[in-house]
Coordinates of C-alpha atoms in Angstrom, one line a residue:
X1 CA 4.2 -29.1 4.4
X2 CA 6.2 -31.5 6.8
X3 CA 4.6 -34.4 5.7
X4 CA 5.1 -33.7 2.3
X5 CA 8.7 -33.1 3.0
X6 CA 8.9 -36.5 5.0
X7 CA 7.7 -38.0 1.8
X8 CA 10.1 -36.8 -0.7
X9 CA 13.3 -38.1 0.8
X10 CA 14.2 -41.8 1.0
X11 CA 17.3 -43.7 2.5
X12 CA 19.2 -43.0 -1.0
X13 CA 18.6 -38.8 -0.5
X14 CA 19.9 -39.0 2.8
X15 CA 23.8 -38.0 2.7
X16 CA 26.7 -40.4 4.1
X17 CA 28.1 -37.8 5.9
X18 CA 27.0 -38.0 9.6
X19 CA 27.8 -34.1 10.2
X20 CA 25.7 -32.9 7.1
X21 CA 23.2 -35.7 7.8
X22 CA 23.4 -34.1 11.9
X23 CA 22.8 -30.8 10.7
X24 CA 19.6 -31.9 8.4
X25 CA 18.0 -33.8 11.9
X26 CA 18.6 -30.5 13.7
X27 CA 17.4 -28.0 11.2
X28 CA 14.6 -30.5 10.5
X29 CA 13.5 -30.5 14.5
X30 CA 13.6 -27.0 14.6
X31 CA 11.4 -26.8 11.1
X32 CA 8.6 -28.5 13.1
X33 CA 9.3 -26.7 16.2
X34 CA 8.4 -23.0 13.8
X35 CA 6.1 -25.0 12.2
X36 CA 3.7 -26.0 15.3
X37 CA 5.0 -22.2 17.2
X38 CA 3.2 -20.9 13.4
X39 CA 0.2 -23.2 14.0
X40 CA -0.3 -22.2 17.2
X41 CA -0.3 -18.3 15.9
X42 CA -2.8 -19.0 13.1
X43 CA -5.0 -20.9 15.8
X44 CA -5.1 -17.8 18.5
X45 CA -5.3 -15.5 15.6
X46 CA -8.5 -17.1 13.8
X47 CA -10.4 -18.4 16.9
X48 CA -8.4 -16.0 20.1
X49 CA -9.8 -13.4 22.2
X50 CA -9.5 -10.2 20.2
X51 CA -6.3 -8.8 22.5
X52 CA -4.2 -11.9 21.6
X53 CA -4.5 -11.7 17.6
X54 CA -1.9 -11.0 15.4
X55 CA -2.0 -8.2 12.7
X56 CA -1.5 -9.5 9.1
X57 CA 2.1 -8.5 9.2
X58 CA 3.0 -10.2 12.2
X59 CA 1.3 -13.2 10.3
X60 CA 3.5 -13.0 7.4
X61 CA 6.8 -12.6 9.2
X62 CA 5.9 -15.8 11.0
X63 CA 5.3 -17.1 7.5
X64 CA 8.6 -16.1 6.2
X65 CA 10.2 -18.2 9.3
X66 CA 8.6 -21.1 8.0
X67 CA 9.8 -20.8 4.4
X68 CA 13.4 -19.8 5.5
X69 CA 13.7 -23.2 7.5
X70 CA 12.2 -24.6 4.2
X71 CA 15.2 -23.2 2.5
X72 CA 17.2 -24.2 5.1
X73 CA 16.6 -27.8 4.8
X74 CA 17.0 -27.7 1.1
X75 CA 20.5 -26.5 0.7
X76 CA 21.6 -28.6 2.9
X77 CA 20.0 -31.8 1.1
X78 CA 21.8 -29.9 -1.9
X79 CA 25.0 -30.1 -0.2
X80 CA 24.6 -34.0 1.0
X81 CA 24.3 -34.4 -2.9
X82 CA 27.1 -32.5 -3.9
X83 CA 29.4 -34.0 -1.8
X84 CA 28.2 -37.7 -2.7
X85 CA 28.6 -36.0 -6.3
X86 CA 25.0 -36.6 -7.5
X87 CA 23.4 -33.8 -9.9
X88 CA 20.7 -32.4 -7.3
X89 CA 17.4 -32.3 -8.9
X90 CA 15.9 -30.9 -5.4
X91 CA 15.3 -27.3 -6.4
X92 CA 13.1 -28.0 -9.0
X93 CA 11.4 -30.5 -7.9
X94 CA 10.4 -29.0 -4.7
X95 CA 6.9 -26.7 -4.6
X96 CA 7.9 -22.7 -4.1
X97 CA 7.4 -19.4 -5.1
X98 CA 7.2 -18.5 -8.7
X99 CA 10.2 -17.0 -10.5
X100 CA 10.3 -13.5 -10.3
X101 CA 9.8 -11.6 -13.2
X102 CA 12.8 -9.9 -15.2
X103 CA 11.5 -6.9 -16.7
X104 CA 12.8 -6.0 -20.0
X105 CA 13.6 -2.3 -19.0
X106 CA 16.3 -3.7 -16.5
X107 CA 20.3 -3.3 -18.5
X108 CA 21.2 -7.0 -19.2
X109 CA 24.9 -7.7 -18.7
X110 CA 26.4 -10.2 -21.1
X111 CA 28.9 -12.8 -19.3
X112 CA 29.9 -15.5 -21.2
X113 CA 31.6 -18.8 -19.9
X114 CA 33.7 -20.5 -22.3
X115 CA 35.0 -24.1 -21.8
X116 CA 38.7 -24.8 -21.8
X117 CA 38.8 -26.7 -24.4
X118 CA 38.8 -25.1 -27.8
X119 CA 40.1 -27.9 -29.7
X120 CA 38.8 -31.5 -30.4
X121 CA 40.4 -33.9 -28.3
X122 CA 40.0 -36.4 -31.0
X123 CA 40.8 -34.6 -34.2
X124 CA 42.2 -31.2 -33.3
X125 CA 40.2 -29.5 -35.1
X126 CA 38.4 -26.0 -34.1
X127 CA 35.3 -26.6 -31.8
X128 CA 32.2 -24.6 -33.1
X129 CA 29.2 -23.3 -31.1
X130 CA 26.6 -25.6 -31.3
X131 CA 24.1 -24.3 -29.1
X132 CA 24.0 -22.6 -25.8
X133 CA 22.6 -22.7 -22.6
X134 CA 21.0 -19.1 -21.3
X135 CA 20.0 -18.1 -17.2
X136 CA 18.9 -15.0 -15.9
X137 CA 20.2 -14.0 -12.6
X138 CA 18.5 -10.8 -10.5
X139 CA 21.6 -8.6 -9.7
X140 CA 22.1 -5.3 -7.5
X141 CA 24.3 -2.5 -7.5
X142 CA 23.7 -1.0 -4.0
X143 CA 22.1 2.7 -3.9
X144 CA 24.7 4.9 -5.9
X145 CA 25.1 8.0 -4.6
X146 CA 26.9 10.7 -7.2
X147 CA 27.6 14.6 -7.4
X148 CA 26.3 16.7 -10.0
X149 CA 28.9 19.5 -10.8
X150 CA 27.0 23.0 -11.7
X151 CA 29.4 25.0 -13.5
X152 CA 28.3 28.8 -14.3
X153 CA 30.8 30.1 -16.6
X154 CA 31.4 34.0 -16.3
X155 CA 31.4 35.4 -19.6
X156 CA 32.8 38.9 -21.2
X157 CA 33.9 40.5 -24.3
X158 CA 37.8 41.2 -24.4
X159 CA 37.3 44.6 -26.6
X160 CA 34.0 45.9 -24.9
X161 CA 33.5 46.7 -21.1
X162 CA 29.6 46.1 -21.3
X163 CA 29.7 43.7 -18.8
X164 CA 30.0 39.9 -17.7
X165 CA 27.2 37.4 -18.7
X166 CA 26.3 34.5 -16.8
X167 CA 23.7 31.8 -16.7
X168 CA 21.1 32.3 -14.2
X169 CA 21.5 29.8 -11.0
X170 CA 19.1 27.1 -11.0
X171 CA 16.2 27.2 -8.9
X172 CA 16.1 24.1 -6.6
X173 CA 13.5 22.9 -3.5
X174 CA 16.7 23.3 -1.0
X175 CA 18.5 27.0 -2.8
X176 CA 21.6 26.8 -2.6
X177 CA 21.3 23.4 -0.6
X178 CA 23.1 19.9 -1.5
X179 CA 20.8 17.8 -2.0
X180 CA 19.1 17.0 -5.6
X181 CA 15.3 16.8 -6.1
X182 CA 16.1 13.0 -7.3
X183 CA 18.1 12.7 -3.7
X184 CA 15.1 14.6 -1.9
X185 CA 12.5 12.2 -3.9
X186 CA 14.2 9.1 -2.5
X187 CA 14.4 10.0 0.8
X188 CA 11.0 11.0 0.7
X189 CA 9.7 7.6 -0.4
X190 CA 11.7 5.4 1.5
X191 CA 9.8 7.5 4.6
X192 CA 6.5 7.5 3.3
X193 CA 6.2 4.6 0.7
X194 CA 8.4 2.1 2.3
X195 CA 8.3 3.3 6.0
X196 CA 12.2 4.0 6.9
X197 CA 12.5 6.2 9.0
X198 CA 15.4 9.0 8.5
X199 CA 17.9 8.1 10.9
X200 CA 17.7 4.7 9.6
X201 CA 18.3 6.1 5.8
X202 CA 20.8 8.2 8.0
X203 CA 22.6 4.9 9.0
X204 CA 22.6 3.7 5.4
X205 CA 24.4 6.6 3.9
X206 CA 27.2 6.6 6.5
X207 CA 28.3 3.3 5.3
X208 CA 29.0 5.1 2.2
X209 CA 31.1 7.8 4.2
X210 CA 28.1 9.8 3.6
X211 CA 27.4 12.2 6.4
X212 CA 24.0 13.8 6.8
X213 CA 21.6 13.6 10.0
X214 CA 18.0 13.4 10.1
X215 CA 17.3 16.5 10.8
X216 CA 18.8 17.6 7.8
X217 CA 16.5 15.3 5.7
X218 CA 13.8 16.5 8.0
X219 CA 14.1 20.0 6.4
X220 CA 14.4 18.3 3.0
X221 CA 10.9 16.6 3.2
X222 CA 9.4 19.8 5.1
X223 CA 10.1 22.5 2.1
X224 CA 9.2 19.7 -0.2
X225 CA 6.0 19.5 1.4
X226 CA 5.8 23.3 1.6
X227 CA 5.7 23.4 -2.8
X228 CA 3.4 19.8 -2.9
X229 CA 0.9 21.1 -0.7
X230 CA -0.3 23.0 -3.9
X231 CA -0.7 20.0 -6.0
X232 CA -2.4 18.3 -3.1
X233 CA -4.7 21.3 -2.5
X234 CA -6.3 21.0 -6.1
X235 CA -6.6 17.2 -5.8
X236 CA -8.6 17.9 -3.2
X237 CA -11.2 20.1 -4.7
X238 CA -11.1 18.1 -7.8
X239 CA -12.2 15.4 -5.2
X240 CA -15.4 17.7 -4.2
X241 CA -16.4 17.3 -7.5
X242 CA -16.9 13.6 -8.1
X243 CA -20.1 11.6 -8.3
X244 CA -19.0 9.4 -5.3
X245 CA -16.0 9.4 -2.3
X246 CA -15.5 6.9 0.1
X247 CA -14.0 8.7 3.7
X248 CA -12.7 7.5 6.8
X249 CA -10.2 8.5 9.4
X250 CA -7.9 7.3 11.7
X251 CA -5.8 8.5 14.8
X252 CA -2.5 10.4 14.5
X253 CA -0.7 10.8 17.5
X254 CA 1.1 14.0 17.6
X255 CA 3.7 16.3 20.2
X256 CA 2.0 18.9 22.0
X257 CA 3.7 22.4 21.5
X258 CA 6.1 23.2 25.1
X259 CA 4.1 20.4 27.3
X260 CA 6.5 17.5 26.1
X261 CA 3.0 15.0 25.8
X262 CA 1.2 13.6 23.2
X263 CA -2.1 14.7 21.8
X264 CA -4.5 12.5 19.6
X265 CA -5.2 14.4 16.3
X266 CA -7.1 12.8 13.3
X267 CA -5.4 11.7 9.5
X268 CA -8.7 11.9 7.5
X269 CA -8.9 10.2 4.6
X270 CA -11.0 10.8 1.0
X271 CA -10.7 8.3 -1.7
X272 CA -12.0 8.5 -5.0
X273 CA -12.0 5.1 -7.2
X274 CA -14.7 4.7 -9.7
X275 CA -12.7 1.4 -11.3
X276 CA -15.8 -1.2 -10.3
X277 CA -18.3 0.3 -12.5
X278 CA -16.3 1.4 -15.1
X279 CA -16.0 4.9 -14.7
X280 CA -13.8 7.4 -16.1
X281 CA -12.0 9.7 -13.4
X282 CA -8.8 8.3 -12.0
X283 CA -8.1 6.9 -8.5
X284 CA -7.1 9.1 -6.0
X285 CA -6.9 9.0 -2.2
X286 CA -6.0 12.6 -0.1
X287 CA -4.7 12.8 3.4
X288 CA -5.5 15.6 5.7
X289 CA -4.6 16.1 9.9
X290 CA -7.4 17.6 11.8
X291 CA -7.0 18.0 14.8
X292 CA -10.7 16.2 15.9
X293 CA -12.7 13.5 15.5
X294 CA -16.2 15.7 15.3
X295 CA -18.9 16.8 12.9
X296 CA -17.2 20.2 12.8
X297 CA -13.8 18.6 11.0
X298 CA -15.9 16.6 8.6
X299 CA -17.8 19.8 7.5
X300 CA -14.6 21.5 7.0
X301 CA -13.2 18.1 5.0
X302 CA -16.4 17.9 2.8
X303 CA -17.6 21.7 2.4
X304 CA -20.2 22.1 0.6
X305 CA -20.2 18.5 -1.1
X306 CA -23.4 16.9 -2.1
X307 CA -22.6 13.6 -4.0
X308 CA -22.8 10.1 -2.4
X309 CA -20.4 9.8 0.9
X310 CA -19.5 6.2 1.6
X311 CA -18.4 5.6 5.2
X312 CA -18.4 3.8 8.1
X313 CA -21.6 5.2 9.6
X314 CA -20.2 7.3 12.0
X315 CA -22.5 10.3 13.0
X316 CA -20.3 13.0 12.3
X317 CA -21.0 12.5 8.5
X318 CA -24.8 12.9 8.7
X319 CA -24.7 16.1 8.2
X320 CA -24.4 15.5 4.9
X321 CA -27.9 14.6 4.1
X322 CA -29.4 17.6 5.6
X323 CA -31.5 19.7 3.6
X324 CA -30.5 23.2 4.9
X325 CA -26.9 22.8 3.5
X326 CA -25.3 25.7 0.5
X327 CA -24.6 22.7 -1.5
X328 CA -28.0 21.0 -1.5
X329 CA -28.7 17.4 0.9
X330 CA -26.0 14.7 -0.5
X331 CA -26.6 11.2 0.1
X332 CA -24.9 8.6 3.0
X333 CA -24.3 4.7 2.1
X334 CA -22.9 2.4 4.9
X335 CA -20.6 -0.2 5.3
X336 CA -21.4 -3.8 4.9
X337 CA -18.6 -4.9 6.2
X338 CA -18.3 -3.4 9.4
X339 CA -21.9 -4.4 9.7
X340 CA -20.7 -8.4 9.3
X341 CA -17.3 -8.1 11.8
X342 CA -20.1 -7.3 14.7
X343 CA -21.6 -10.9 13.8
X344 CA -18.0 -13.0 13.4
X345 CA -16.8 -13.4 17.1
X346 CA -20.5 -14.8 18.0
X347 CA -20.7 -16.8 15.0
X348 CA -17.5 -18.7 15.8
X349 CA -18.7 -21.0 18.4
X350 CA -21.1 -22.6 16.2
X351 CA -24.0 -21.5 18.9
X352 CA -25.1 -18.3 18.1
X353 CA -27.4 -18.9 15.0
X354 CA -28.6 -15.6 14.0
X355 CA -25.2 -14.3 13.7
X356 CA -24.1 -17.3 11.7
X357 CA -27.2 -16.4 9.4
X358 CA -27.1 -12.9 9.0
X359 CA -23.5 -13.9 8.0
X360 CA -25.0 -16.3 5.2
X361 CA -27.3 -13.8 4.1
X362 CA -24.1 -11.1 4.0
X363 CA -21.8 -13.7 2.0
X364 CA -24.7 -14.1 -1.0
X365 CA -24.7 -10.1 -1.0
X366 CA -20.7 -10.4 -1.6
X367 CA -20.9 -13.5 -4.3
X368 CA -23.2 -11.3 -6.0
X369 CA -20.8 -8.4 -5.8
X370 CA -17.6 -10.3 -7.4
X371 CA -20.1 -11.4 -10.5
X372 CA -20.9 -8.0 -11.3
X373 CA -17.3 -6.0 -10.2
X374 CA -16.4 -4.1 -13.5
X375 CA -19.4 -3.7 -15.0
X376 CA -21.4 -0.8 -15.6
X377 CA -23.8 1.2 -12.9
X378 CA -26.5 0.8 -15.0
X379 CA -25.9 -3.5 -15.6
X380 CA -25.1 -3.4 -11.8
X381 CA -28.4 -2.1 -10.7
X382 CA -30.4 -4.3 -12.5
X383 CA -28.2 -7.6 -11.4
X384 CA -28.7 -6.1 -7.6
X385 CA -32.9 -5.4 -7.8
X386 CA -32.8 -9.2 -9.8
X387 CA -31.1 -11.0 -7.0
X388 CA -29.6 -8.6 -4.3
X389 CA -33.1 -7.1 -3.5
X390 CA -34.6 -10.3 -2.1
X391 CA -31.7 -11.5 0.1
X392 CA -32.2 -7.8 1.9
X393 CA -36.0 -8.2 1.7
X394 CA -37.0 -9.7 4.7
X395 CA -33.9 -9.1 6.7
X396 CA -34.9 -6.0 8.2
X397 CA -38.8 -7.6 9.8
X398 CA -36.5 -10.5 10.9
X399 CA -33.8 -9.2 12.7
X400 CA -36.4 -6.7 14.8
X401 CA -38.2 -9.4 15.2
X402 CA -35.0 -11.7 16.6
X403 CA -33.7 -8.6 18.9
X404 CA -36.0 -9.1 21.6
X405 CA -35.1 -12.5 21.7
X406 CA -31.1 -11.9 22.2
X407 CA -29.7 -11.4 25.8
X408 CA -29.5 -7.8 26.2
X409 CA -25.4 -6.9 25.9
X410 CA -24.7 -9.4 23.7
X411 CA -22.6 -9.3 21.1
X412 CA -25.2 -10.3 18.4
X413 CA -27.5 -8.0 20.2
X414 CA -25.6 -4.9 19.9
X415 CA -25.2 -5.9 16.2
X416 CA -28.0 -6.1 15.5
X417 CA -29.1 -2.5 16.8
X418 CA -25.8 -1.5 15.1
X419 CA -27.5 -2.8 11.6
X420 CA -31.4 -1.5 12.3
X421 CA -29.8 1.9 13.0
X422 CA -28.0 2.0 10.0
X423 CA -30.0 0.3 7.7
X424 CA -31.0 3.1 5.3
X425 CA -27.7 4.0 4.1
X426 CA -26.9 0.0 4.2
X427 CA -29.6 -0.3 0.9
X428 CA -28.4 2.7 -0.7
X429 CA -26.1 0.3 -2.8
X430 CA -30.0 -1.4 -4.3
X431 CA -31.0 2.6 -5.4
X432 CA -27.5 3.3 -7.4
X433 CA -25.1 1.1 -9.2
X434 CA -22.3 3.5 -8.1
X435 CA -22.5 2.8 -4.2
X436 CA -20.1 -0.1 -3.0
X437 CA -21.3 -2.7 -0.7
X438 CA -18.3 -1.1 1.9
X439 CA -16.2 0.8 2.3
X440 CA -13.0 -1.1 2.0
X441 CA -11.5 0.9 -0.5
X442 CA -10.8 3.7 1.6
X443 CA -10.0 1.4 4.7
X444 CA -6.8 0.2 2.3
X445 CA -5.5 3.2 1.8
X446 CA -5.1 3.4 5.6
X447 CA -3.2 1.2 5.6
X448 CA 0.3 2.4 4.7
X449 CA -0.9 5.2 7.2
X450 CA -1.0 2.9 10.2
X451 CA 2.1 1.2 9.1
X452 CA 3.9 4.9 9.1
X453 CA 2.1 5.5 12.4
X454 CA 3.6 2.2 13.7
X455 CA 7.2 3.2 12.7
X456 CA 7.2 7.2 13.3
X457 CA 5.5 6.6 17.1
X458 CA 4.0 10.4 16.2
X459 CA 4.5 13.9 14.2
X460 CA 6.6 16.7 15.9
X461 CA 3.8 19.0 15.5
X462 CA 0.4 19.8 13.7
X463 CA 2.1 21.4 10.7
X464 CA 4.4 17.9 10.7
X465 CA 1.0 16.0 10.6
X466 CA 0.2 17.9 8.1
X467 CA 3.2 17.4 5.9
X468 CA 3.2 14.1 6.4
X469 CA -0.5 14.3 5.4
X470 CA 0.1 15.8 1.7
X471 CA 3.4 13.6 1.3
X472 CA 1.2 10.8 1.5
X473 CA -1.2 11.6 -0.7
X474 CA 1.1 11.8 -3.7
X475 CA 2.4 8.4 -2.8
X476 CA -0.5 7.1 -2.0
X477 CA -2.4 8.0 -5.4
X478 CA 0.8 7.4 -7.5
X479 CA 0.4 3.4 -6.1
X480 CA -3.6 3.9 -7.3
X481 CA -2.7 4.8 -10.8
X482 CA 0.4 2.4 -11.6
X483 CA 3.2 5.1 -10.9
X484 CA 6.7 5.1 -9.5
X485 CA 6.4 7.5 -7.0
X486 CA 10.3 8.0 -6.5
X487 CA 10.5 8.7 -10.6
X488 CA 7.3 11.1 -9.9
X489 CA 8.5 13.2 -6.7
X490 CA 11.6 13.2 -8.5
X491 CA 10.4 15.2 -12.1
X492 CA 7.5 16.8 -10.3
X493 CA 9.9 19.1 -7.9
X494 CA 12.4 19.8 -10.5
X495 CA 9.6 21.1 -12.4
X496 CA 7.0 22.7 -9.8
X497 CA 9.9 25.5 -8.4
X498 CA 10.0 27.1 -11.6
X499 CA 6.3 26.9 -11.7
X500 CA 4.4 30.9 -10.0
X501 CA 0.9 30.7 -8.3
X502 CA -0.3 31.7 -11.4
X503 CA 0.8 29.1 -13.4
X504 CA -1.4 26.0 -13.7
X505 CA -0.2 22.9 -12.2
X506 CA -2.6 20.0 -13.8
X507 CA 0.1 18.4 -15.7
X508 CA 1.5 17.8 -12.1
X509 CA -1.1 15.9 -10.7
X510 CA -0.1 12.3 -10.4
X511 CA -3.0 10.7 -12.6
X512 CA -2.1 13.4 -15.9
X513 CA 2.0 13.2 -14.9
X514 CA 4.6 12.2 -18.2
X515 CA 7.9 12.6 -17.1
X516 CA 9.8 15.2 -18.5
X517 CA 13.2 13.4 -18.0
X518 CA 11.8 10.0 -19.7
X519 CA 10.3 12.0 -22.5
X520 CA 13.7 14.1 -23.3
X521 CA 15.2 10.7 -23.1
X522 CA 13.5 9.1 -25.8
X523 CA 13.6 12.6 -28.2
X524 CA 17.6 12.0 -27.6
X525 CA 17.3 8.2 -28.8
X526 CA 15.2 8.6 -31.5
X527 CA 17.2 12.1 -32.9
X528 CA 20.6 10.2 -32.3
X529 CA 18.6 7.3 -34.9

């Protein structure tokens, strides 16, 4: 990047101007200093001890450093040329991001620049447009807050004393609150989708000389929660009924009730995404807090499920495959990739040569994987018995045979075992074109999880674990299918208070949602037409 930078400019680029051209030396020695700081990052992150590397967001805010000081150094070459009055050619001659996209949803407001002139200098005659030329520019109006104004007028008959008649008060998440469901909805996702915590949205809306305190938005997101929990709860046993789920779990540190410490509770995890072989039922991920780690949560997760579990091999799921269980034995795959990180941080000195192999032999398992990704379970079993089944063939006889041969407590070594002991539910995937190689697609969606985790530090309480638990799955699975979640949380609570227990609810689920509001919308367009 530096060099190419060093090899754009020549003597005529550089400005007259000994401030600007000060200015560009500086910036410029402090590019390379971010530069070689970034270098040095990427270094102790790819070949470090595990305690010194960097998580992937860490990585990328050192890599927006870098490509501010890239910025840097090109507005002020744009400066050196506008004040030596040459046309700068710099911004789009210099590699970047691509131009962000426009969508044609977004209002477009007409400005037009006219010149001064509007008669010919030569003639004086009227000028005509000729042509013109058109840019698009991204603009913002900062969050708008408004009031809705709900007027119930009181209405009786001036010759008859039956009475006064008046509209029934709406029903609303907060009754007789202030905020709206759209205000509740935004809140909501700028917790859970984009990880702001309340008093910070608190600190945004008193710039606007709007006063409300987190707790206040607090109570907003827990009676939310109280009404989603419903639409959550029949995810869920939709979920039980699926061919295949992936699970995983992840700490959730939460207050302990009148002790003022910390316990460790559990956010479990259960995806559903049937997209790599084609299959019909829509993506879905659901959250829920337990408050252990133990085979006795993961019964109570799963019930009586008997499909294929994908997991990380952790023994708390194998009671799924026993025969006694109400639902009938389900079936267990494992995780390719956690069987390859055990192998990485051996492999990387270039010395330990079955790890570096068993890596070669796990890499041709993937390549075959990304050829086949989107078809069928049917034309991805016979692509795996053709050329997956002989890459695994004689992996299992080698690596008991290499185990003796590895210094006991070595990393390899306990990688190894780690694979043998596993190695059933690791060849699952070569019985059934359904089974994933890993189980990476749950691991993303615990992501935004940790990044939550990160920001909140922990939950108030169980029931606050919870909540944040069925929040999140709404978000989580409106991101799976393509949704706004703001324009989703927004419709869906307007619409589920009016809803009783014995109504259904399966036209509120995120994968079957049409918003109301967008729908009334276009009947108003097209009538008005």
């Amino acid at each position: 990047m530096c060099q190419k930078w060093r090899m754009s400019v020549t003597s005529a680029d550089l400005p007259d101007d000994i401030a600007i051209l000060k200015a560009m030396v500086i910036a410029g020695l402090e590019r390379e200093a971010r530069i070689q700081h970034l270098l040095d990052l990427i270094r102790r992150t790819t070949f470090g001890k595990r305690s010194e590397k960097l998580s992937e967001d860490q990585l990328t805010l050192a890599l927006e450093d870098v490509e501010v000081a890239q910025a840097e150094l090109l507005a002020l070459a744009e400066q050196s040329d506008a004040a030596a009055g040459r046309k700068s050619e710099r911004a789009r001659k210099e590699p970047g991001a691509p131009r962000a996209s426009l969508p044609g949803h977004l209002p477009h407001i007409e400005d037009e620049i006219l010149p001064d002139e509007t008669e010919c200098p030569c003639c004086g005659g009227a000028l005509h447009c000729i042509g013109s030329d058109i840019s698009k520019r991204l603009d913002v109006i900062p969050a708008q807050y408004r009031v809705i104004v709900t007027s119930r007028p009181k209405l009786a008959c001036r010759v008859c004393s039956d009475g006064v008649f008046q509209a029934p008060a709406p029903k609303h998440i907060v009754p007789g609150g202030l905020p709206s469901e759209a205000l509740i909805a935004d809140v909501i996702v700028k917790k859970y989708a984009d990880h702001g915590p309340f008093y910070r949205q608190a600190q945004a809306m008193r710039r606007q000389g709007i006063e409300i305190d987190r707790g206040t938005m607090c109570n907003w997101a827990g009676r939310s929660a109280a009404w989603l929990a419903r639409i959550t709860n029949q995810m869920k046993a939709e979920q039980l009924s699926s061919g295949r789920l992936f699970v995983d779990e992840t700490t959730a540190r939460v207050l302990a009730p009148g002790t003022g410490k910390v316990k460790i509770g559990y956010l479990w995890a259960v995806a559903r995404d049937d997209r790599a072989h084609g299959g019909a039922d829509p993506p879905m991920v659901a959250y829920s807090y337990m408050p252990g780690r133990g085979k006795i949560w993961a019964q109570k997760l799963l019930g009586d499920y008997s499909g294929i579990v994908q997991c990380d091999g952790y023994a708390a799921y194998k009671h799924i495959e026993a025969s006694d269980r109400k639902g009938g034995p389900g079936t267990l795959a494992f995780c390719w990739a956690h069987v390859r990180r055990g192998y990485i941080d051996d492999a990387k000195d270039g010395h330990a040569t079955v790890a570096a192999e068993v890596l070669r032999r796990i890499a041709k398992l993937y390549e075959i994987e990304a050829r086949i990704r989107g078809l069928s379970a049917e034309e991805r079993l016979v692509v795996r018995r053709a050329e997956s089944a002989p890459v695994i063939a004689n992996m299992q006889p080698w690596l008991k045979d290499m185990l003796p041969k590895l210094a006991k407590g070595s990393g390899t070594a306990e990688a190894v075992g780690y694979t043998l002991n596993h190695w059933k539910g690791l060849v699952r995937f070569l019985d059934d074109g359904r089974i994933e190689l890993d189980n990476n697609t749950v691991e993303r969606s615990m992501r935004p999880i940790a990044l939550q985790r990160k920001n909140a530090l922990f939950a108030g309480h169980d029931l606050g674990a919870e909540n944040w638990a069925t929040i999140a799955t709404l978000v989580e699975t409106c991101k799976l299918n393509n949704i706004n979640p703001q324009a989703y949380l927004a419709d869906v609570l307007a619409r589920i208070v009016h809803r009783t227990d014995a109504d259904p609810i399966d036209d509120l689920l995120p994968y079957n949602w049409v918003d109301s509001r967008a729908s009334a919308t276009e009947a108003a367009i097209a009538q008005a037409a």
